[in-house]
């Protein structure tokens, strides 16, 4: 065999082996980085026992509110608003700017002025004693800064966004605190229409408020509010600012995250929606562990089996 050919073959084989080893090492390093980036799983308080539906109606819910209210917090968000620049070049002339009342660069958000800031408010629920808080994505979406406040005297913390799921409108934020009053999570699959529920949140930013109602419907969807909809419908008063707050059963267990209302006026009309806690909990656990939510897609679309379809396919309802 030609020595030059043999030497070239050996060099090529060695290079392939080295590159393969380097690639394997890089893949292993990437896996290690991914593992190190994962947070430890959430430590949640769970209670799946069904409520006593034959018990007489309560005269007061004060005991439940005292027990559960400390786990519901205020969530404040802020973001800088971009001011659209004028396209006409003569607006750069200070005389034209004064004549037309156009603010100067500093007023519009130049180097010496950060510009206008848009404020948002909502609610959240503490789900672990070490500072994880469940809220709605739309409460903190696009925020440059998120703060959480609770308690008397009021305590305020800067929050870190752990993860967001815009498709289901769920988000998790975390504050640097321990020993917090975490909510006990119930089992939303055990809910029935007619069950009494309590909504706790921060409507209109006036402060923590409690309202009472019943479960009006279950598995409500097709509303066009979110991409994934499986809402609990309730007539407990939910208003702007309640978003991300708690929907509780009569045992004080968290069974939903208040999310939206159906209203022409923008205020309470008796039709509110909450994300079932079983769904929100699954999303929260993924966000905390991986920072994202993984879903499978099935290439089918469903529709109600109407009378015409039943007749067409000879289906007996």
Coordinates of C-alpha atoms in Angstrom, one line a residue, residues 122-277:
X122 CA -53.4 43.1 38.7
X123 CA -53.3 40.4 41.3
X124 CA -51.4 37.2 42.0
X125 CA -51.4 34.2 44.3
X126 CA -48.5 32.9 46.3
X127 CA -48.2 29.2 45.5
X128 CA -45.0 28.4 47.4
X129 CA -43.6 29.7 50.7
X130 CA -40.2 30.5 49.0
X131 CA -41.7 33.3 46.8
X132 CA -43.3 31.8 43.6
X133 CA -46.4 33.7 42.6
X134 CA -49.0 32.7 40.0
X135 CA -50.6 35.4 37.9
X136 CA -51.9 36.1 34.4
X137 CA -49.5 36.7 31.5
X138 CA -51.4 39.8 30.4
X139 CA -50.7 41.4 33.8
X140 CA -46.9 41.4 33.3
X141 CA -46.5 41.1 29.5
X142 CA -44.0 43.5 28.1
X143 CA -43.1 44.9 31.5
X144 CA -39.7 46.4 32.2
X145 CA -40.3 46.1 35.9
X146 CA -42.7 44.0 38.1
X147 CA -43.3 44.6 41.8
X148 CA -45.4 42.7 44.3
X149 CA -47.0 44.1 47.4
X150 CA -48.9 42.5 50.2
X151 CA -49.6 42.5 54.0
X152 CA -50.3 45.0 56.7
X153 CA -48.0 46.9 57.1
X154 CA -47.5 46.7 53.4
X155 CA -44.4 45.0 52.1
X156 CA -43.2 45.5 48.6
X157 CA -40.8 43.4 46.6
X158 CA -39.2 43.6 43.1
X159 CA -40.2 40.5 41.2
X160 CA -38.4 38.4 38.6
X161 CA -40.4 36.9 35.7
X162 CA -39.7 33.2 35.9
X163 CA -41.8 32.3 32.8
X164 CA -44.8 33.2 30.7
X165 CA -47.3 31.2 28.7
X166 CA -49.2 33.7 26.5
X167 CA -51.3 31.0 24.9
X168 CA -53.0 30.1 28.1
X169 CA -52.5 33.5 29.8
X170 CA -50.5 32.1 32.7
X171 CA -47.3 33.5 34.2
X172 CA -45.0 32.9 37.2
X173 CA -43.0 35.5 39.0
X174 CA -40.7 35.2 42.0
X175 CA -39.8 37.4 44.9
X176 CA -36.8 37.0 47.2
X177 CA -38.7 36.1 50.3
X178 CA -39.3 33.0 52.5
X179 CA -41.9 31.8 55.0
X180 CA -44.7 33.2 52.9
X181 CA -48.4 32.2 53.3
X182 CA -48.8 29.9 50.3
X183 CA -52.3 29.0 49.0
X184 CA -53.6 25.4 49.2
X185 CA -54.4 24.2 45.7
X186 CA -57.6 22.2 45.3
X187 CA -58.7 19.9 42.5
X188 CA -60.6 21.9 39.8
X189 CA -61.7 18.6 38.1
X190 CA -64.1 18.1 41.1
X191 CA -66.0 21.3 40.6
X192 CA -69.7 21.2 39.7
X193 CA -72.0 23.8 38.4
X194 CA -73.7 25.5 41.4
X195 CA -70.7 25.2 43.8
X196 CA -70.1 28.4 45.9
X197 CA -66.9 30.2 45.1
X198 CA -65.1 33.3 46.4
X199 CA -63.0 35.7 44.3
X200 CA -60.2 37.7 45.9
X201 CA -58.2 40.3 44.1
X202 CA -57.4 44.0 43.6
X203 CA -60.3 45.4 41.5
X204 CA -59.6 48.9 40.0
X205 CA -56.5 49.1 42.3
X206 CA -58.7 50.0 45.3
X207 CA -57.2 47.3 47.5
X208 CA -57.9 43.7 48.3
X209 CA -61.6 42.8 47.9
X210 CA -63.7 39.6 48.2
X211 CA -66.8 38.7 46.3
X212 CA -69.0 35.6 46.4
X213 CA -70.8 33.7 43.7
X214 CA -71.3 30.3 42.2
X215 CA -69.8 28.2 39.4
X216 CA -72.0 29.2 36.5
X217 CA -70.5 26.8 33.9
X218 CA -67.5 24.6 33.3
X219 CA -65.2 24.0 30.3
X220 CA -66.2 27.3 28.7
X221 CA -64.4 27.9 25.5
X222 CA -64.7 29.3 22.0
X223 CA -64.7 32.9 23.4
X224 CA -61.6 34.1 21.5
X225 CA -60.0 35.4 24.7
X226 CA -57.0 33.0 24.7
X227 CA -55.7 30.3 22.4
X228 CA -56.3 27.6 25.0
X229 CA -59.6 28.0 26.7
X230 CA -61.2 25.7 29.3
X231 CA -62.6 28.4 31.7
X232 CA -64.6 28.1 34.9
X233 CA -67.4 30.6 34.5
X234 CA -68.6 32.4 37.6
X235 CA -70.9 35.2 38.7
X236 CA -68.6 36.2 41.5
X237 CA -67.7 39.8 40.9
X238 CA -64.6 40.1 38.8
X239 CA -63.4 43.5 37.6
X240 CA -60.3 45.0 36.0
X241 CA -57.5 44.5 38.5
X242 CA -58.8 41.1 39.6
X243 CA -56.8 39.4 36.9
X244 CA -54.4 36.9 38.3
X245 CA -56.3 36.7 41.6
X246 CA -57.7 33.8 43.4
X247 CA -60.9 31.8 42.9
X248 CA -61.5 29.7 46.0
X249 CA -63.9 27.0 47.0
X250 CA -65.8 27.1 50.3
X251 CA -62.9 25.2 52.0
X252 CA -60.6 28.1 51.0
X253 CA -58.7 26.1 48.4
X254 CA -57.4 27.7 45.2
X255 CA -59.4 26.2 42.3
X256 CA -58.9 28.9 39.7
X257 CA -57.0 32.0 38.6
X258 CA -59.4 34.9 37.7
X259 CA -58.7 36.0 34.2
X260 CA -61.4 37.8 32.2
X261 CA -64.9 39.2 32.1
X262 CA -67.5 39.4 29.4
X263 CA -68.8 43.0 29.5
X264 CA -69.8 45.7 27.0
X265 CA -69.2 48.4 29.6
X266 CA -65.8 47.0 30.8
X267 CA -67.2 46.4 34.3
X268 CA -68.8 43.5 36.1
X269 CA -71.9 42.0 34.4
X270 CA -72.1 38.7 36.2
X271 CA -70.0 36.7 33.6
X272 CA -66.4 36.1 34.7
X273 CA -63.9 33.5 33.7
X274 CA -61.1 31.8 35.6
X275 CA -58.4 29.4 34.5
X276 CA -58.8 26.0 36.3
X277 CA -56.1 25.5 38.8

